[in-house]
Amino acid sequence: MLQHTQPDTYGYQEAHALYKQIRQQLQEIAHQSGDSAQVVMVKASMVLLKDGQRKHKTVGDIAESIPDVLVHIGAEPLKWTVFNILHHRFKKYTNQRMSLELDSCRIRNKQWVDIIPLRSPDRDAISAHFFTEMPVKGKSRSSGHFKPLKVFNDKIAKQGIEILLEIPYSDYERALRYWDGQVDEDEIEEQQKQHRASAAGSSKVTTGTGTRHSVVNLDNTPTRDLELSRKGKSSIHTGLDSVPPATITCDDIEQALRRQQPPSKPAVVAFLNSVDIDMLITTCPKLPFATLVHNANNGLLWTSGVPRKRYTLTYTPSTKPMQGACKIAFFAVSQPGLEGFGSGGLVIKQAFRHESDSATNQEPNDKSEPSEVDEIEEGQCSTQASPEFSLLESGQQVQSLSQEIVCIQWASALMALVYKFIDKAGRPPFPVPELRFVRSALALEADVTGPFRRVFMVEERIDTRMEGEWCKYINNNSAIPLPCATTSKERQQVADFLTFCQHVQYMRTKKCVYVSDFQGSLFTLTDPQIITSPELGNNLFASGNISHAFERFPKQHVYSKFCNYYHLRFD
């Protein structure tokens, strides 16, 4: 059992002591496991990505090789381990003046893909990298029950895997404000109070699997805000721009200087017209498929029993929204940041009704890609959104948006079924896309009642700069991938996998349900539609649940290389 209680004051000495303790206990876990231990090397480094840039940069020389990591470690314990191993180096790099928050950081692989729990229980975050497929004598892929033999590769385990710990760039911006004297003494004291208060929480993560596991008791988690000392300003090394000066090129300087022009008129208008709204936000939990099945409640909101917290949402309602078939959307930010939603901002959505059938040329239940519509005035946020459509009243918003959120919750669970199927049957010799659905929440305007109380669906914003341009892979009214999905090798790979996902979901649920309306980036998906058998009844999930799509699915389905590899059929 790996136990650790972090101190109330989380300075360099405490961080270094924790660093040594983790290394020692990783060795003890591996030693206790004996010859059967499958441990790997993790090569961790600290990075950040500045807004507007596509390439991440390393923070100084903060990097460590971490041996004796169990190969089946989960995403959360891996993040905890990498964070605390690198944190003592970060404290030393900033002359013990800055601390980071575990929840504000992300871990990614070298392809810049988020490493997060994709299944329950949380395990095998990196294991696929260390197992290779071996031929089985006397068996071939043509046999219907072929299952490849996966063998732990000691050579790859010793070489290790690269893991990036991304820290928020905003932390550095706040630090630079302090060094420049733009933060007064009261603000520093308030930040330190928040740091001490945040040290009172606790959480628990599992660092192993099966009978070989260790539980880390995180009493007093690291600070949520920068711990900025008021002493010794002149002697502090800040790591300006979070990179060593030697890595700043002449082009970097020239581009930065060229950008120092007056803000554009649209940017000024957006700033002047931005509004802050106090909201009560309930984040939808991600649950396993079996839990959703056994705990389904007829007519009850998914929010029952889920705590809600108060946040401030900032957005500009006078800008042109993005419009889909039944929702409009704006970009937004929250204070404080929503836990688990990353640092890339938010998308807030509201449902609407069309004023006439001519507002769209598609079928009423077809869900299309977002597009821009005419500007809407701030005063129209709770009534008429444009001449073509009107926003729903509060009660109707809750009904419509909660169903959209439930679609994401079930889509995540059904996607986990697919990865579980792959883990059991064995991975194919070609790449398997690592996909997930966005986190989602329901936001209700605080301190307001009545039909004009603002209600939003909140989603994490997909960073298309890093994850690839937006693509609609498969619509909800057909099983055939859309042309957009064939425009590149990477998109084709995702589309092939998504058709396979539908096939697995359809068969694994006894031909009852599958996910459709796949759209998003190469790694993160949003706005799915759950398609169910018409025999189960009407008005299930969201309005895009089209009965004829389900009925035509077996005949329309396009067999991909994944389907063929696993010999999937419909009988």
XYZ file of C-alpha atoms in Angstrom:
571
model
C 0.000 0.000 0.000
C 1.488 3.301 -1.130
C 0.412 5.991 1.320
C 1.357 9.629 1.364
C 0.048 12.719 3.087
C 1.184 15.946 1.520
C 2.061 18.839 3.849
C 0.063 22.036 4.209
C 3.051 24.053 2.943
C 4.146 22.471 -0.286
C 7.647 23.859 -0.794
C 10.704 22.452 -2.523
C 11.800 20.282 0.409
C 8.367 18.681 0.641
C 8.194 18.206 -3.124
C 11.663 16.628 -3.183
C 10.789 14.320 -0.279
C 7.677 13.167 -2.150
C 9.772 12.656 -5.287
C 12.156 10.349 -3.413
C 9.280 8.514 -1.727
C 7.510 7.775 -5.013
C 10.700 6.419 -6.604
C 11.396 4.209 -3.595
C 7.872 2.852 -3.435
C 7.751 2.145 -7.173
C 10.846 0.006 -6.681
C 9.250 -1.747 -3.691
C 6.084 -2.533 -5.681
C 8.148 -4.028 -8.505
C 10.294 -6.020 -6.045
C 7.274 -7.377 -4.163
C 5.764 -8.531 -7.456
C 8.819 -10.690 -8.126
C 9.622 -12.097 -11.552
C 6.015 -11.666 -12.663
C 6.245 -7.885 -12.503
C 5.819 -6.185 -15.851
C 7.323 -2.742 -15.340
C 8.258 -0.115 -17.887
C 10.189 3.098 -18.252
C 8.262 6.372 -18.519
C 10.189 9.323 -19.971
C 8.330 12.341 -18.625
C 8.855 15.995 -19.526
C 7.013 19.219 -18.686
C 5.656 21.265 -21.594
C 3.224 24.075 -22.372
C 1.424 25.418 -25.410
C 0.981 29.148 -25.903
C -2.287 30.377 -27.404
C -2.023 30.759 -31.171
C 0.896 28.346 -31.505
C 0.786 24.811 -32.857
C 4.030 23.502 -31.355
C 4.446 22.895 -27.642
C 7.632 23.927 -25.857
C 9.532 22.253 -23.062
C 9.687 24.085 -19.742
C 13.407 24.560 -19.242
C 15.082 21.178 -18.837
C 12.374 19.668 -16.651
C 12.373 15.985 -17.585
C 12.798 12.694 -15.737
C 13.042 9.023 -16.599
C 10.774 7.061 -14.253
C 11.588 3.333 -14.031
C 9.552 0.543 -12.413
C 6.129 1.789 -13.536
C 3.579 -1.030 -13.751
C 2.621 -1.570 -17.377
C -1.115 -1.740 -16.569
C -1.150 1.575 -14.688
C -4.301 3.695 -15.161
C -4.474 7.226 -16.524
C -5.143 8.958 -13.192
C -2.339 7.265 -11.197
C 0.032 7.802 -14.120
C -0.802 11.495 -14.088
C -0.302 11.678 -10.312
C 3.060 9.929 -10.540
C 4.376 12.051 -13.432
C 3.137 15.271 -11.817
C 4.842 14.658 -8.485
C 8.063 13.381 -10.050
C 8.365 16.568 -12.143
C 6.961 18.991 -9.581
C 10.094 19.077 -7.436
C 12.109 19.964 -10.565
C 9.598 22.718 -11.333
C 9.935 24.112 -7.801
C 13.702 24.209 -8.195
C 13.433 25.734 -11.699
C 11.346 28.638 -10.332
C 13.546 29.105 -7.263
C 10.848 27.565 -5.032
C 8.431 30.433 -5.770
C 5.772 28.676 -7.839
C 3.550 25.658 -7.421
C 1.139 23.932 -9.758
C -2.202 22.216 -9.338
C -2.573 18.581 -10.311
C -6.086 19.075 -11.716
C -5.009 21.954 -13.973
C -2.397 19.845 -15.779
C -2.831 17.251 -18.518
C -0.774 14.264 -19.544
C -0.382 13.528 -23.244
C 1.554 11.146 -25.449
C 4.071 12.435 -27.983
C 1.288 12.700 -30.592
C -0.346 15.245 -28.246
C -3.301 12.990 -27.455
C -4.861 13.341 -23.997
C -4.272 10.341 -21.741
C -7.473 9.984 -19.731
C -9.459 7.073 -18.303
C -11.258 5.409 -21.224
C -12.761 2.524 -19.282
C -13.727 1.468 -15.781
C -11.809 0.441 -13.780
C -9.069 2.848 -14.793
C -6.175 0.799 -16.198
C -4.024 0.176 -19.268
C -3.372 3.837 -20.059
C -0.087 2.978 -21.801
C 0.035 -0.834 -21.932
C -0.707 -1.105 -25.671
C 2.710 0.454 -26.366
C 4.536 -2.432 -24.690
C 2.782 -5.516 -26.072
C 3.476 -6.982 -29.490
C 1.462 -9.550 -31.419
C 3.024 -12.957 -31.913
C 1.883 -15.552 -34.485
C 0.100 -18.595 -33.093
C 1.288 -21.861 -34.597
C -1.425 -23.790 -36.396
C -3.922 -20.883 -36.465
C -4.654 -18.297 -39.102
C -6.746 -15.154 -39.314
C -9.168 -16.891 -41.620
C -10.421 -19.024 -38.732
C -13.514 -17.568 -37.166
C -12.177 -17.639 -33.594
C -8.687 -16.385 -34.201
C -7.260 -14.498 -31.240
C -3.723 -13.092 -31.576
C -1.222 -13.711 -28.790
C -0.019 -10.475 -27.198
C 3.429 -10.690 -25.567
C 5.087 -8.184 -23.247
C 8.118 -6.737 -25.050
C 11.014 -6.307 -22.608
C 13.061 -4.335 -25.134
C 10.345 -1.717 -25.630
C 9.763 -1.648 -21.861
C 13.404 -0.693 -21.288
C 13.296 1.923 -24.055
C 10.213 3.425 -22.426
C 7.419 5.697 -23.559
C 7.386 9.482 -23.810
C 4.771 11.209 -21.641
C 4.212 14.986 -21.678
C 2.883 16.866 -18.661
C 1.183 19.986 -20.061
C 0.926 22.874 -17.603
C -1.387 25.878 -18.119
C 0.228 28.810 -19.879
C -1.958 31.100 -17.755
C 0.123 30.197 -14.697
C 3.184 31.693 -16.366
C 1.282 34.785 -17.445
C 0.178 35.342 -13.859
C 3.725 34.832 -12.658
C 5.055 37.374 -15.154
C 2.485 39.910 -13.909
C 3.884 39.422 -10.437
C 7.504 39.826 -11.500
C 6.567 43.042 -13.343
C 4.901 44.466 -10.246
C 1.372 44.311 -11.699
C -0.011 42.266 -8.795
C -0.399 44.048 -5.462
C 0.272 42.670 -1.993
C -3.408 41.979 -1.225
C -3.773 39.831 -4.337
C -0.670 37.838 -3.426
C -2.017 37.256 0.074
C -5.369 36.132 -1.354
C -3.610 33.671 -3.671
C -1.698 32.234 -0.735
C -4.941 31.888 1.261
C -6.503 29.994 -1.647
C -3.421 27.782 -1.769
C -3.705 26.932 1.923
C -7.444 26.302 1.616
C -6.996 24.002 -1.376
C -4.634 21.842 0.660
C -7.537 20.537 2.755
C -9.054 18.153 0.180
C -8.296 14.518 -0.432
C -8.643 12.012 -3.241
C -7.644 8.469 -4.004
C -6.183 6.828 -7.079
C -5.052 3.307 -7.883
C -1.589 2.768 -9.287
C -1.835 -0.861 -10.236
C -4.268 -3.531 -11.306
C -5.532 -6.868 -10.101
C -3.927 -8.108 -6.875
C -0.815 -5.992 -7.382
C -1.989 -2.476 -6.705
C -1.134 0.498 -4.572
C -3.457 3.186 -3.298
C -2.232 6.739 -3.030
C -4.095 8.692 -0.351
C -3.785 12.320 -1.444
C -4.535 14.156 1.766
C -3.814 17.829 1.090
C -3.424 17.943 -2.676
C -0.922 20.402 -4.193
C -1.940 24.035 -4.471
C -4.546 25.140 -7.016
C -2.914 28.509 -7.509
C 0.569 29.888 -7.811
C 2.389 30.212 -4.544
C 4.174 33.508 -5.169
C 6.470 34.798 -2.482
C 6.776 38.512 -1.784
C 10.470 38.161 -1.044
C 13.481 38.077 -3.302
C 11.966 39.266 -6.567
C 15.277 40.200 -8.123
C 16.849 36.786 -7.544
C 13.991 34.719 -8.984
C 14.499 32.834 -12.242
C 11.117 32.923 -13.998
C 11.849 30.923 -17.146
C 10.550 33.792 -19.331
C 8.074 32.608 -21.962
C 8.513 29.239 -20.253
C 11.486 28.340 -22.473
C 15.249 28.906 -22.168
C 16.376 32.083 -23.992
C 18.540 29.992 -26.322
C 15.440 28.439 -27.872
C 13.907 31.808 -28.883
C 14.659 32.354 -32.559
C 14.819 35.587 -34.525
C 11.549 34.591 -36.235
C 9.865 34.213 -32.828
C 10.859 37.750 -31.882
C 9.862 39.246 -35.242
C 6.450 37.545 -35.178
C 5.813 38.701 -31.621
C 6.700 42.296 -32.528
C 4.503 42.265 -35.642
C 1.515 41.244 -33.512
C 1.682 44.378 -31.342
C -0.937 46.215 -33.370
C -4.122 47.796 -32.014
C -6.860 45.213 -31.400
C -9.235 44.657 -34.290
C -12.712 46.170 -34.281
C -14.428 42.755 -33.896
C -12.173 41.981 -30.907
C -13.031 45.309 -29.269
C -16.755 44.849 -29.903
C -16.628 41.325 -28.472
C -14.804 42.604 -25.379
C -17.273 45.455 -24.815
C -20.295 43.209 -25.331
C -19.123 40.257 -23.208
C -21.302 39.395 -20.228
C -20.749 37.495 -16.979
C -23.490 35.192 -15.723
C -23.540 33.423 -12.376
C -24.537 29.818 -13.079
C -25.233 26.659 -11.103
C -23.466 23.932 -13.092
C -23.915 20.161 -12.775
C -21.283 18.072 -14.547
C -22.558 14.830 -16.058
C -20.645 11.835 -14.630
C -19.119 9.268 -16.953
C -20.471 5.861 -15.950
C -19.923 2.293 -17.199
C -22.563 0.820 -19.494
C -23.673 -1.725 -16.870
C -24.218 1.070 -14.332
C -26.354 3.033 -16.782
C -28.432 -0.052 -17.527
C -29.008 -1.060 -13.907
C -29.688 2.473 -12.644
C -31.929 3.788 -15.417
C -34.791 5.889 -13.993
C -37.857 6.656 -16.067
C -38.668 10.377 -16.274
C -35.963 11.542 -13.859
C -33.186 13.992 -14.693
C -29.674 12.565 -14.772
C -28.786 15.396 -12.354
C -30.555 13.609 -9.469
C -27.988 13.058 -6.734
C -25.203 14.824 -8.662
C -23.798 17.897 -6.840
C -23.889 21.265 -8.578
C -21.469 24.119 -8.085
C -21.513 27.846 -8.681
C -19.438 29.295 -11.528
C -19.290 32.505 -13.558
C -19.654 32.056 -17.323
C -18.305 34.755 -19.638
C -19.359 34.952 -23.285
C -20.406 37.462 -25.959
C -24.067 36.950 -26.923
C -23.958 39.671 -29.601
C -21.506 37.694 -31.760
C -22.669 35.340 -34.482
C -23.443 31.964 -32.924
C -22.726 28.607 -34.478
C -25.926 26.890 -35.537
C -26.829 23.232 -35.915
C -30.168 21.646 -36.712
C -31.584 22.264 -33.246
C -29.012 24.197 -31.167
C -26.968 27.379 -31.295
C -23.565 27.639 -29.622
C -21.117 30.254 -28.313
C -17.546 30.041 -27.098
C -17.184 30.822 -23.391
C -14.901 30.606 -20.368
C -15.670 29.930 -16.714
C -14.328 31.144 -13.409
C -13.133 29.037 -11.761
C -12.373 26.514 -14.480
C -14.628 23.477 -14.654
C -12.828 20.468 -13.255
C -12.041 17.864 -15.902
C -12.833 20.181 -18.829
C -9.207 21.068 -19.597
C -7.862 24.547 -20.259
C -9.073 25.031 -23.841
C -12.253 26.952 -23.062
C -15.912 25.965 -23.265
C -18.801 25.799 -25.716
C -22.241 26.722 -24.384
C -25.362 25.660 -26.280
C -29.079 26.411 -26.260
C -31.939 24.653 -28.032
C -34.312 26.415 -30.420
C -37.393 25.781 -32.544
C -37.737 26.729 -36.215
C -40.325 29.361 -37.072
C -41.103 27.668 -40.387
C -40.336 24.473 -42.229
C -38.338 26.516 -44.757
C -35.648 27.252 -42.158
C -33.860 24.076 -43.196
C -33.885 21.850 -46.258
C -33.063 18.747 -44.240
C -35.374 16.310 -42.554
C -36.557 17.637 -39.164
C -34.550 15.111 -37.213
C -31.375 15.254 -39.281
C -28.525 16.833 -37.361
C -26.150 18.907 -39.444
C -22.792 20.552 -38.919
C -22.648 23.966 -37.187
C -22.767 27.125 -39.274
C -22.891 30.818 -38.573
C -26.199 32.676 -38.419
C -27.120 36.321 -38.216
C -26.083 38.271 -35.143
C -28.415 38.145 -32.189
C -28.793 40.910 -29.672
C -28.014 40.454 -25.999
C -31.614 41.128 -25.041
C -32.777 38.247 -27.232
C -30.973 35.551 -25.261
C -34.100 34.266 -23.549
C -36.715 34.917 -26.238
C -36.326 35.242 -29.984
C -32.836 34.377 -31.258
C -33.296 35.353 -34.906
C -36.104 35.857 -37.427
C -35.760 32.170 -38.357
C -35.913 30.506 -34.954
C -36.736 31.135 -31.281
C -34.948 29.818 -28.222
C -36.963 27.486 -26.045
C -38.169 28.583 -22.633
C -36.358 27.392 -19.509
C -38.341 24.203 -18.872
C -38.113 23.137 -22.499
C -34.388 23.945 -22.528
C -33.872 21.612 -19.566
C -35.804 18.829 -21.286
C -34.011 19.182 -24.613
C -30.468 19.839 -23.367
C -30.571 17.173 -20.662
C -31.375 14.603 -23.358
C -28.407 15.818 -25.426
C -26.181 15.383 -22.374
C -27.570 11.897 -21.759
C -26.617 11.059 -25.354
C -23.002 11.963 -24.573
C -23.091 9.939 -21.347
C -24.412 6.817 -23.101
C -22.143 7.339 -26.115
C -19.113 7.361 -23.798
C -20.264 4.139 -22.150
C -20.967 2.454 -25.493
C -17.550 3.540 -26.793
C -15.977 1.949 -23.717
C -17.711 -1.319 -24.678
C -15.840 -1.233 -27.984
C -12.433 -0.778 -26.363
C -13.275 -3.550 -23.912
C -14.092 -5.802 -26.870
C -10.722 -4.963 -28.463
C -8.836 -5.598 -25.208
C -10.453 -9.015 -24.912
C -10.109 -10.050 -28.563
C -6.635 -8.587 -29.060
C -5.468 -5.505 -30.928
C -5.142 -5.586 -34.721
C -1.801 -5.048 -36.511
C -2.936 -1.601 -37.687
C -3.473 1.474 -35.479
C -6.575 1.763 -33.297
C -7.754 5.383 -32.888
C -8.051 6.486 -29.254
C -11.323 8.408 -29.219
C -13.423 9.923 -26.484
C -16.433 12.173 -26.143
C -16.299 15.642 -24.615
C -17.216 16.287 -20.997
C -20.630 17.923 -20.644
C -22.679 19.737 -18.016
C -26.004 21.498 -17.486
C -25.852 25.162 -16.413
C -28.768 26.952 -14.757
C -28.752 30.718 -14.179
C -28.352 31.399 -10.461
C -30.635 33.615 -8.361
C -33.296 33.771 -11.117
C -36.628 31.952 -11.474
C -39.301 31.766 -14.130
C -39.553 30.886 -17.840
C -36.774 33.302 -18.848
C -34.133 31.770 -16.590
C -31.173 31.057 -18.843
C -30.183 27.411 -19.288
C -27.113 26.172 -21.182
C -25.540 22.897 -22.121
C -21.796 23.227 -21.412
C -19.110 21.249 -23.250
C -15.345 21.362 -23.302
C -14.064 23.067 -26.430
C -12.184 20.853 -28.883
C -8.774 22.284 -29.761
C -8.752 21.887 -33.545
C -5.275 23.458 -33.717
C -3.839 20.362 -32.071
C -6.435 17.689 -32.863
C -7.124 18.383 -36.519
C -9.923 20.206 -38.316
C -13.561 19.521 -37.531
C -15.159 16.657 -39.468
C -18.620 15.113 -39.602
C -17.831 11.416 -40.016
C -21.252 9.738 -40.004
C -24.699 11.353 -39.946
C -27.560 10.152 -37.767
C -29.818 9.251 -40.698
C -27.404 6.865 -42.402
C -24.686 4.309 -41.629
C -22.566 5.400 -44.600
C -19.549 7.645 -43.800
C -19.760 11.159 -45.231
C -17.362 12.486 -47.920
C -15.515 14.586 -45.320
C -14.333 11.366 -43.679
C -12.364 10.305 -46.763
C -10.334 13.480 -47.348
C -7.229 12.233 -45.534
C -5.660 9.003 -44.345
C -6.147 9.984 -40.715
C -9.853 10.779 -41.159
C -10.411 7.594 -43.120
C -8.841 5.642 -40.254
C -11.231 7.252 -37.770
C -14.240 6.687 -40.046
C -13.339 3.005 -40.472
C -13.096 2.643 -36.720
C -16.430 4.412 -36.095
C -18.329 2.126 -38.477
C -16.746 -0.766 -36.583
C -17.866 0.819 -33.300
C -21.460 0.870 -34.505
C -21.216 -2.789 -35.500
C -19.840 -3.853 -32.109
C -22.368 -1.770 -30.181
C -25.289 -3.115 -32.202
C -24.268 -6.729 -31.625
C -23.097 -6.371 -28.019
C -26.413 -4.822 -26.992
C -28.475 -7.604 -28.596
C -29.355 -5.389 -31.577
C -30.893 -2.707 -29.366
C -28.747 0.401 -29.693
C -25.715 2.036 -31.288
C -24.128 5.507 -31.491
C -24.348 7.703 -34.576
C -23.902 11.292 -35.726
C -20.154 11.104 -35.127
C -18.400 14.459 -35.406
C -15.387 16.236 -33.978
C -11.617 16.021 -34.336
C -9.246 13.115 -34.848
C -9.327 12.361 -31.115
C -12.358 13.997 -29.467
C -16.008 13.690 -30.492
C -19.105 15.683 -29.592
C -22.865 15.933 -30.155
C -23.560 12.209 -30.721
C -26.974 10.670 -31.276
C -28.118 7.413 -29.690
C -30.104 5.293 -32.168
C -32.437 2.712 -30.602
C -34.714 -0.030 -31.873
C -38.211 1.299 -32.727
C -39.585 -1.616 -30.699
C -38.389 0.114 -27.520
C -40.728 3.074 -28.026
C -40.665 6.684 -29.178
C -39.213 9.899 -27.746
C -36.074 8.172 -26.448
C -32.843 10.118 -26.049
C -32.754 13.204 -28.313
C -34.834 14.218 -31.327
C -32.332 12.772 -33.814
C -33.176 9.164 -32.865
C -34.561 8.180 -36.275
C -36.364 4.842 -36.496
C -35.719 4.252 -40.205
C -31.974 4.709 -39.624
C -32.026 1.810 -37.169
C -34.116 -0.386 -39.454
C -31.787 0.170 -42.422
C -28.567 -0.141 -40.424
C -27.661 -3.816 -41.116
C -28.073 -3.328 -44.889
C -26.434 0.107 -45.035
C -23.487 -0.738 -42.802
C -20.102 -0.465 -44.517
C -17.759 -3.246 -43.396
C -14.406 -1.671 -42.513
C -11.036 -3.330 -42.074
C -11.767 -3.511 -38.334
C -15.009 -5.439 -38.956
C -13.227 -7.821 -41.313
C -10.286 -8.339 -38.960
C -12.603 -9.407 -36.131
C -14.933 -11.320 -38.499
C -18.015 -9.365 -37.427
C -21.333 -10.274 -38.986
C -24.999 -9.529 -38.269
C -26.167 -13.106 -37.757
